[in-house]
Amino acid sequence: MRLAYIFHPYDPTLVIVSVSVAMLAAYVSLELAGRIRATTGGVRFAWLAAGGVSLGGGIWSMHFIGMLALVLPVPVTYDVRLTVLSFVIPIILGLAGLYVVFWHDQSWPRLISGGVMIGVGIIAMHYVGMAAIRMPAMASYEPFWVTVSVVIALTASTIAVWLPYFSLSAVIRFCGSSLGFAIAGMHYTSVAGYICTPTKDGSIPLGGLSPHGLAPWVAGVSLVLLWTILVLAAYNRRVEQFVREADVQAALHNAGSELARVARLFMVGELTALIAHEINQPLGAIVTSANAGRLWLARSPPNIDEAQQLLYRIASDADRASQVIARIRTFLRRDAAESGPIDINDMIRQVLALVRNEIEGHKTTVRTELAVALPPVIGDKVQLEQVVLNLVLNAIEAMAEVSERPRELLIRSQLDAWGAILVSVDDTGTGLDPTALDKIFNTLFTTKPKGIGLGLSISRSIIEAHGGHLWASPGSPHGASFHFSLPTRTVSAA
Amino acid sequence: MTEEKPVVVIVEDDPSMRAALDSLLRSVGLRTELFDSAEAFLSSRRPDAPGCIVLDLRLPGKSGLRLQTDLAVADIDLPIIFISGHADIPMTVRAMKAGAVEFLPKPFRDQDILDAIESALQRDRIRRADHRSVVMLQSRFDTLTGREQQVMHLVVAGKLNKQIAADLSVSEITVKAHRGRVMRKMEAHSIADLVRMADKLGNAGNRRSGHG
């Protein structure tokens, strides 16, 4: 009686389809489950549900495609209730397994128990599915192949859920195939030990789903799987693009503000001596005045007039010192994107006051031709001040070597034909190399021995952020001219 | 020997600091003269009184260090006290090497600058007294005849009358007579006194040629 039809022929096309469905389901479900950890909130349930349904549906589809591929010697129908049960079981166990593995942080107990759950889901589906078969034959199983199929399902499932922790997409693809192997391997191993002994009467079983009736369902589930993977791929691309764009944006933003900060620090370095002098000057005057006042009051009779004058002077010097500090503070402030109306002429005067010592130290004369009644510019005062400061310091430096002609710095402000404010800084310095004229605004380009080539490039970005232009031209007959224009009705983009 | 009231020259471009210094020095009874640049000071007439300069290191136009050099070249020996808001070590070293009395970073204590001024004025007094005595000795020396000057040089060189007589090919009696006139005209009380005077005159001469 034994081994009546132990070897069953297969339809090779359907076998390939069934294995493909298994792989597909495995890949999709693991891909979906992998997103659980990457997200928060209710979306996690959606990913888990999608993963579980894909896995369970995939297992089920694979099984019945595999059954269609199997050519049995007797006609076959399927018991509806058991078929439905075989659909539900892998979904529930798949959900459970994915939940255990992916919902919380990774741990070995979770990995193994989750893998086992999925493995049990595959096994249970298979044997319930087999139990749904109605045919005029006796079915039995070779215990050896049953054991092998169980081992394959459990091991491959566990390996499959463990592998994504290498978190390389190539590896995920492989582990998808590992879970696919668990599903398909279990099925065909088990079927290899399936013994179908036709009964004598050979009557056709009544009721139940015919294989043909089952086919649309199987096809439907497979289609859903395919559709899911397409959606997933599209979603992935979107997310990656979004992430990449966000990364690039963030990097650009960081680089920009970092650059500005570094440039500022360098300028601060150059200005440190200047600032120390600016602060020590009023402080020295205050201390001396106070001591003088003390001495005047200690005389007999005390000289009240002198002391009073000294007190006035102390107050005004203290005010001077605090103004210097305020200037330095605004200069050093990193997040200085304040927008407001700015009187350009005032700003120019303030910058000149800041570099007064530098100008005098270099024996430079300053002329200003500031147009009256200029409309205000809207923008970041600190940033624009930095531009003017940079241009003025550059001009002073360019004239440091000049001795055969007067060192003259000319700052002009005017309203141009288009209603924009035009500021020019002219010097009688060494001038610009015409071939370098285009390059001077490049980052890290410098003609100065100690320069780092950031000042002008930062200045240009600041002016452009305010909707204006910064350019240079040769001076006549000597030196260089730097100009920037600023629209008078622009809200700073900086 | 009446001494004129000392004058402290302040060369400082910061009006506030200049006024404060002026007030401080006047409060202790010093006379001051104020200038806002090295050029303004150089074009002024200097009073004939002991004095010193309180000089800001950084000035518009000619810097404080430059003024120090110019004054040395012009043989104007006023002691200098430097003040500076941002003195660095090389500048300080340069100023002190060039003979500055003191280098005070701003802000400074009143006692520090008053002490510095006091020592600068003391230095100037000594220098002026020195200078006066040299001038006086020089005028005495100038009244000597050529022969008497020769005799004086040989006497302070430690030569005996006999040797001098031999050197100058004159009699010992004549040397004694010259020597007596030298002592009287130079108002020297002893040979040692005369040696000191000659020393002083010699030094002054050397110093002048050194500066030229």
PDB file of C-alpha atoms in Angstrom, chain B residues 147 150-151 154 159-176 178:
ATOM      1  CA  ARG B 147      99.593 127.127  26.482  1.00  0.00           C
ATOM      2  CA  GLN B 150      98.190 122.348  27.079  1.00  0.00           C
ATOM      3  CA  VAL B 151      99.542 122.470  30.628  1.00  0.00           C
ATOM      4  CA  LEU B 154      99.300 117.307  30.853  1.00  0.00           C
ATOM      5  CA  LYS B 159     102.566 114.266  34.561  1.00  0.00           C
ATOM      6  CA  LEU B 160     105.035 115.953  36.902  1.00  0.00           C
ATOM      7  CA  ASN B 161     106.098 119.578  36.381  1.00  0.00           C
ATOM      8  CA  LYS B 162     109.522 118.372  35.256  1.00  0.00           C
ATOM      9  CA  GLN B 163     108.003 116.127  32.602  1.00  0.00           C
ATOM     10  CA  ILE B 164     105.648 118.839  31.405  1.00  0.00           C
ATOM     11  CA  ALA B 165     108.565 121.275  31.126  1.00  0.00           C
ATOM     12  CA  ALA B 166     110.437 118.715  29.057  1.00  0.00           C
ATOM     13  CA  ASP B 167     107.400 118.017  26.857  1.00  0.00           C
ATOM     14  CA  LEU B 168     106.745 121.685  26.177  1.00  0.00           C
ATOM     15  CA  SER B 169     110.448 122.653  26.106  1.00  0.00           C
ATOM     16  CA  VAL B 170     109.995 125.335  28.761  1.00  0.00           C
ATOM     17  CA  SER B 171     111.449 125.800  32.206  1.00  0.00           C
ATOM     18  CA  GLU B 172     109.892 124.178  35.258  1.00  0.00           C
ATOM     19  CA  ILE B 173     109.286 127.682  36.698  1.00  0.00           C
ATOM     20  CA  THR B 174     107.162 128.596  33.695  1.00  0.00           C
ATOM     21  CA  VAL B 175     105.139 125.386  34.057  1.00  0.00           C
ATOM     22  CA  LYS B 176     104.504 126.215  37.728  1.00  0.00           C
ATOM     23  CA  HIS B 178     100.934 128.285  34.062  1.00  0.00           C
TER      24      HIS B 178
END
